[in-house]
Short mmCIF file of N, CA and C in Angstrom, two decimals:
data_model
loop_
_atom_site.label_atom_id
_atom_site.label_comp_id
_atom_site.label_asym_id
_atom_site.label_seq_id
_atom_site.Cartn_x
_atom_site.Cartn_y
_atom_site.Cartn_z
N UNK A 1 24.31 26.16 -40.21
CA UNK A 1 23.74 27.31 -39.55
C UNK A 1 23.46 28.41 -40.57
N UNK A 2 22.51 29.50 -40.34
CA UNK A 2 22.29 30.28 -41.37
C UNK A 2 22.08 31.65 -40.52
N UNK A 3 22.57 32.67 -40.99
CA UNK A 3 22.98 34.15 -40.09
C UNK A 3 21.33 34.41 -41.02
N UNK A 4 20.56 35.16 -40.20
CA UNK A 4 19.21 35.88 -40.76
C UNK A 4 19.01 37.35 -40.22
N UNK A 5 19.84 38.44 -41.02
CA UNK A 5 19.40 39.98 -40.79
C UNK A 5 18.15 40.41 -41.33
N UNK A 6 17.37 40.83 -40.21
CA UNK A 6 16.04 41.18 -40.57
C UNK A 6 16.46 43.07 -40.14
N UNK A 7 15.83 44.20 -41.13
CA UNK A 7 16.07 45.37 -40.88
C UNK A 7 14.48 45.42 -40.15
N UNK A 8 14.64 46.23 -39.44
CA UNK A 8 13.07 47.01 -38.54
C UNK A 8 12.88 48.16 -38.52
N UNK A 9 11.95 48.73 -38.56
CA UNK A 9 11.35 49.83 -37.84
C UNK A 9 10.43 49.71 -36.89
N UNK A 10 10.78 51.04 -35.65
CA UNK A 10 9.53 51.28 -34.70
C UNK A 10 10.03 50.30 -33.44
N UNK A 11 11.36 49.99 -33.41
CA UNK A 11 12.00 49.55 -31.78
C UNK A 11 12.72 50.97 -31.47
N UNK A 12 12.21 51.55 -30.33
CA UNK A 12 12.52 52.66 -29.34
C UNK A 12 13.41 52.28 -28.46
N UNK A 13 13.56 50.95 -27.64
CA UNK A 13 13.70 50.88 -26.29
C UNK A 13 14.58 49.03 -26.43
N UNK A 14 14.69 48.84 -24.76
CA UNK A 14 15.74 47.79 -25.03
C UNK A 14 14.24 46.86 -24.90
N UNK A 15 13.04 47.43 -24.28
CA UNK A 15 11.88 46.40 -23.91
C UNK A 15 11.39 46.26 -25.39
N UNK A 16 11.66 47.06 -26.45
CA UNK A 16 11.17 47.11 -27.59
C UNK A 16 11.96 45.43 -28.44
N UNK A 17 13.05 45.48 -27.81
CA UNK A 17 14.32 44.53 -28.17
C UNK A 17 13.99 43.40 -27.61
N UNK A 18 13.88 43.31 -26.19
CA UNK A 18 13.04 41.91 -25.78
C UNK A 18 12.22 41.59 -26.71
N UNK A 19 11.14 41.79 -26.68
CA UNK A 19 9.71 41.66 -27.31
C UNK A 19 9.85 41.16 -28.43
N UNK A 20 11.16 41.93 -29.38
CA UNK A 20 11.67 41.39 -30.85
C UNK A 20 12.15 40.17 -30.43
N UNK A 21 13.00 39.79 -29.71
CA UNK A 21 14.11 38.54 -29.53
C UNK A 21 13.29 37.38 -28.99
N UNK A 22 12.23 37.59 -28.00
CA UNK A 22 11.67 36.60 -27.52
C UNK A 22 10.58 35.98 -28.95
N UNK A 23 9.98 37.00 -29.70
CA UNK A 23 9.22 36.72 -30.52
C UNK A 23 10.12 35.65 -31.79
N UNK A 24 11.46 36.21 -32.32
CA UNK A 24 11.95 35.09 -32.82
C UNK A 24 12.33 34.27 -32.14
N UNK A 25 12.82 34.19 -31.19
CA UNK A 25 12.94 32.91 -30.50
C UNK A 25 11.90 31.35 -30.16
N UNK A 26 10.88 32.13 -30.43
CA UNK A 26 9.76 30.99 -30.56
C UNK A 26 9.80 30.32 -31.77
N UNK A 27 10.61 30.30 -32.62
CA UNK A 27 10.58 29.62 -34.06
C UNK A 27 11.62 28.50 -33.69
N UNK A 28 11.31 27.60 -34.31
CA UNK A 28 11.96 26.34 -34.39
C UNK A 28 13.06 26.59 -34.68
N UNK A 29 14.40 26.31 -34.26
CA UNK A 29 15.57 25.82 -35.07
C UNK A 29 16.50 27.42 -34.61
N UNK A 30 15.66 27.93 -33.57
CA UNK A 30 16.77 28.90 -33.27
C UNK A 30 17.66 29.02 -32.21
N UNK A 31 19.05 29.49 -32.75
CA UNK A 31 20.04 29.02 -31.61
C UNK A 31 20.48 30.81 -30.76
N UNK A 32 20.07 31.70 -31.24
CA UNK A 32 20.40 33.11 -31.25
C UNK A 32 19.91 34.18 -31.53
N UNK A 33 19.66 35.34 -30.75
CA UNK A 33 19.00 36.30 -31.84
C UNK A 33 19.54 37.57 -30.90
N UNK A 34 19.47 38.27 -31.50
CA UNK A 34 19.93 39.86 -30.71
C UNK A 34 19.27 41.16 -32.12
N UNK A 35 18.48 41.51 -30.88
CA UNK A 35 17.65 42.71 -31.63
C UNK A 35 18.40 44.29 -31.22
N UNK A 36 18.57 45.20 -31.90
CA UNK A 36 18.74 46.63 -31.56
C UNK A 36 18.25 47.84 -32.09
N UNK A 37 17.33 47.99 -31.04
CA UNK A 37 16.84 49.45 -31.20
C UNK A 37 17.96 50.92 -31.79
N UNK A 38 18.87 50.29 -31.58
CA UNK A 38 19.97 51.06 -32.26
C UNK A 38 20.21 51.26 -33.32
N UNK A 39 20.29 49.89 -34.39
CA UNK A 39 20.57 49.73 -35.68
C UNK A 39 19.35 49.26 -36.25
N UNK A 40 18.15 49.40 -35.61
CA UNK A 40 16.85 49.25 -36.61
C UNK A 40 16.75 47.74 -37.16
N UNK A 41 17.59 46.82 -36.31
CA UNK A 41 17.47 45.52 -37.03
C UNK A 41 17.74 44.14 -35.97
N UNK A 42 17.78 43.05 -36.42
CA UNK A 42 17.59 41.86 -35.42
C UNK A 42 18.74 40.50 -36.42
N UNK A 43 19.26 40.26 -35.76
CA UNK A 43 20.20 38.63 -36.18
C UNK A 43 19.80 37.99 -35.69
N UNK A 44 19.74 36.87 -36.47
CA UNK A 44 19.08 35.85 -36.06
C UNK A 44 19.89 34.51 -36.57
N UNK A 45 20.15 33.71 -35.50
CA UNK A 45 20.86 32.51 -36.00
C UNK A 45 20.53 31.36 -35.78
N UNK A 46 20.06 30.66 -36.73
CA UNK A 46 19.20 29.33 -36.89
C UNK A 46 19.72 28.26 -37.37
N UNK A 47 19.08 27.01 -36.86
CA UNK A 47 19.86 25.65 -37.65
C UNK A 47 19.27 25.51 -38.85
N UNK A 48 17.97 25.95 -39.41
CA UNK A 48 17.64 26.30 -40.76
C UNK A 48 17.02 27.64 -41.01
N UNK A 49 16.94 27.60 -42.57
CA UNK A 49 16.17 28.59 -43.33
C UNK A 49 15.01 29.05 -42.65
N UNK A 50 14.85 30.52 -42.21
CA UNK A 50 13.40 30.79 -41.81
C UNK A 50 13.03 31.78 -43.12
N UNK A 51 11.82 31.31 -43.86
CA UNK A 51 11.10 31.92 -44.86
C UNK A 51 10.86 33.82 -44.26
N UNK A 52 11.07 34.28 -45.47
CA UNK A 52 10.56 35.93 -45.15
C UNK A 52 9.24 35.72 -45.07
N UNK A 53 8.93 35.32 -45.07
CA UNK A 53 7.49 35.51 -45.07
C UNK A 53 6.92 35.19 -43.09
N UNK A 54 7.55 34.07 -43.05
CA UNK A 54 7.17 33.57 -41.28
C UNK A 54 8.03 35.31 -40.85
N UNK A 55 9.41 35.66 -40.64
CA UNK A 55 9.90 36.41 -39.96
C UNK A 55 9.35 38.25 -40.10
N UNK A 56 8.24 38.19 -41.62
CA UNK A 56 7.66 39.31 -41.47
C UNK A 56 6.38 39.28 -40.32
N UNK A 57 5.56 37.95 -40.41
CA UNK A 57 4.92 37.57 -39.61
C UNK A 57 5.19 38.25 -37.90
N UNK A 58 6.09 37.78 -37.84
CA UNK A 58 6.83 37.38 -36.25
C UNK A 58 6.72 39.22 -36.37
N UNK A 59 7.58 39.51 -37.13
CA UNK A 59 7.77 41.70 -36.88
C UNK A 59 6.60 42.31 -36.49
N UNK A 60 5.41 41.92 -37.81
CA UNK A 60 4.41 42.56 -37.53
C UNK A 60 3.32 42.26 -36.47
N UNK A 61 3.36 41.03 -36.01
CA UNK A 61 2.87 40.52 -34.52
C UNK A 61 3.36 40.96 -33.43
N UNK A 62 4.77 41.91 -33.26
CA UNK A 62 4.90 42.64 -32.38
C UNK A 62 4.67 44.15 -32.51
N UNK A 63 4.13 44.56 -33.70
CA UNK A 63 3.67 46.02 -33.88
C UNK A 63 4.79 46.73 -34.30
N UNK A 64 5.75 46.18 -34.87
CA UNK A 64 7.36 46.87 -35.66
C UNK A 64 6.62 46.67 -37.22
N UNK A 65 7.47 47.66 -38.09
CA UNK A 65 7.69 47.30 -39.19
C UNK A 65 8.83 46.83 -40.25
N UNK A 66 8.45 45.28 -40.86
CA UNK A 66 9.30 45.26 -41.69
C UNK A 66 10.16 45.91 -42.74
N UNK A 67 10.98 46.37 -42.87
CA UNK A 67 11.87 46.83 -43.96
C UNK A 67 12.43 45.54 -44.53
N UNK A 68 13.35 44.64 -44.32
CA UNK A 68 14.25 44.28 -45.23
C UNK A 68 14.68 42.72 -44.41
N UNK A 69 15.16 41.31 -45.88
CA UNK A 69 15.37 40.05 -44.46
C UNK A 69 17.15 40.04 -45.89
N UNK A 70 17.39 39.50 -45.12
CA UNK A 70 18.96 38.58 -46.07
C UNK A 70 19.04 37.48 -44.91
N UNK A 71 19.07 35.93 -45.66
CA UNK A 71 19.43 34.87 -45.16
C UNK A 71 20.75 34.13 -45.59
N UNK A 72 22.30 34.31 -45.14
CA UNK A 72 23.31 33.47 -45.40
C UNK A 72 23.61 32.56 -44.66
N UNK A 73 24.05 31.59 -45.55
CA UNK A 73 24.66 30.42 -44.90
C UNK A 73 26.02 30.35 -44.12
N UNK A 74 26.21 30.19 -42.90
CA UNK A 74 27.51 30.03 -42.28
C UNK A 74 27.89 28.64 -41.59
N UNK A 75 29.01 28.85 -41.47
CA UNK A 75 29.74 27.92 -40.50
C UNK A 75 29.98 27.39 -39.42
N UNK A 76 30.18 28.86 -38.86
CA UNK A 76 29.86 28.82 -37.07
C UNK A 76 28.62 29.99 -36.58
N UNK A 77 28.48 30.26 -35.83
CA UNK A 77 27.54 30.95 -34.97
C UNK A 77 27.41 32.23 -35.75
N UNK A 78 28.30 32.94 -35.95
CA UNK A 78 28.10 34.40 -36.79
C UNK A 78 29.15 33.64 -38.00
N UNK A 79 30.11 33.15 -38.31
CA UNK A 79 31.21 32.67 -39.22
C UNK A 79 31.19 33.72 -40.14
#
């Protein structure tokens, strides 16, 4: 499994947070994701590597902006 913090800008709202979560969720190999308009950012937990490049994709297709990705490898679900 691999934990994927993507930082955001431009989520206001929890519909802002849907919109983020459903949008990664359409990627292959994902088991999790929780977006917050709170902390400007989205986790994402996958059975593989998603390239920065696809998950800037996915941000800017919902009208957010990318700031920042870190992809680690874990164990369990968050581990």
């Amino acid at each position: 499994m691999y934990k994927i913090s993507v930082e955001i800008n431009g989520m206001m709202c929890a519909n802002c947070e849907k919109h983020m979560e459903e949008a990664f969720a359409s990627l292959d190999g994902i088991k999790k994701v929780k977006a917050s308009s709170k902390d400007k950012n989205a986790v994402i937990v996958s059975e593989e590597v998603i390239d920065e490049e696809t998950i800037k994709s996915k941000v800017a297709e919902q009208g957010y902006e990318f700031v920042s990705y870190k992809c680690e490898k874990k164990t369990g679900l968050f581990g």
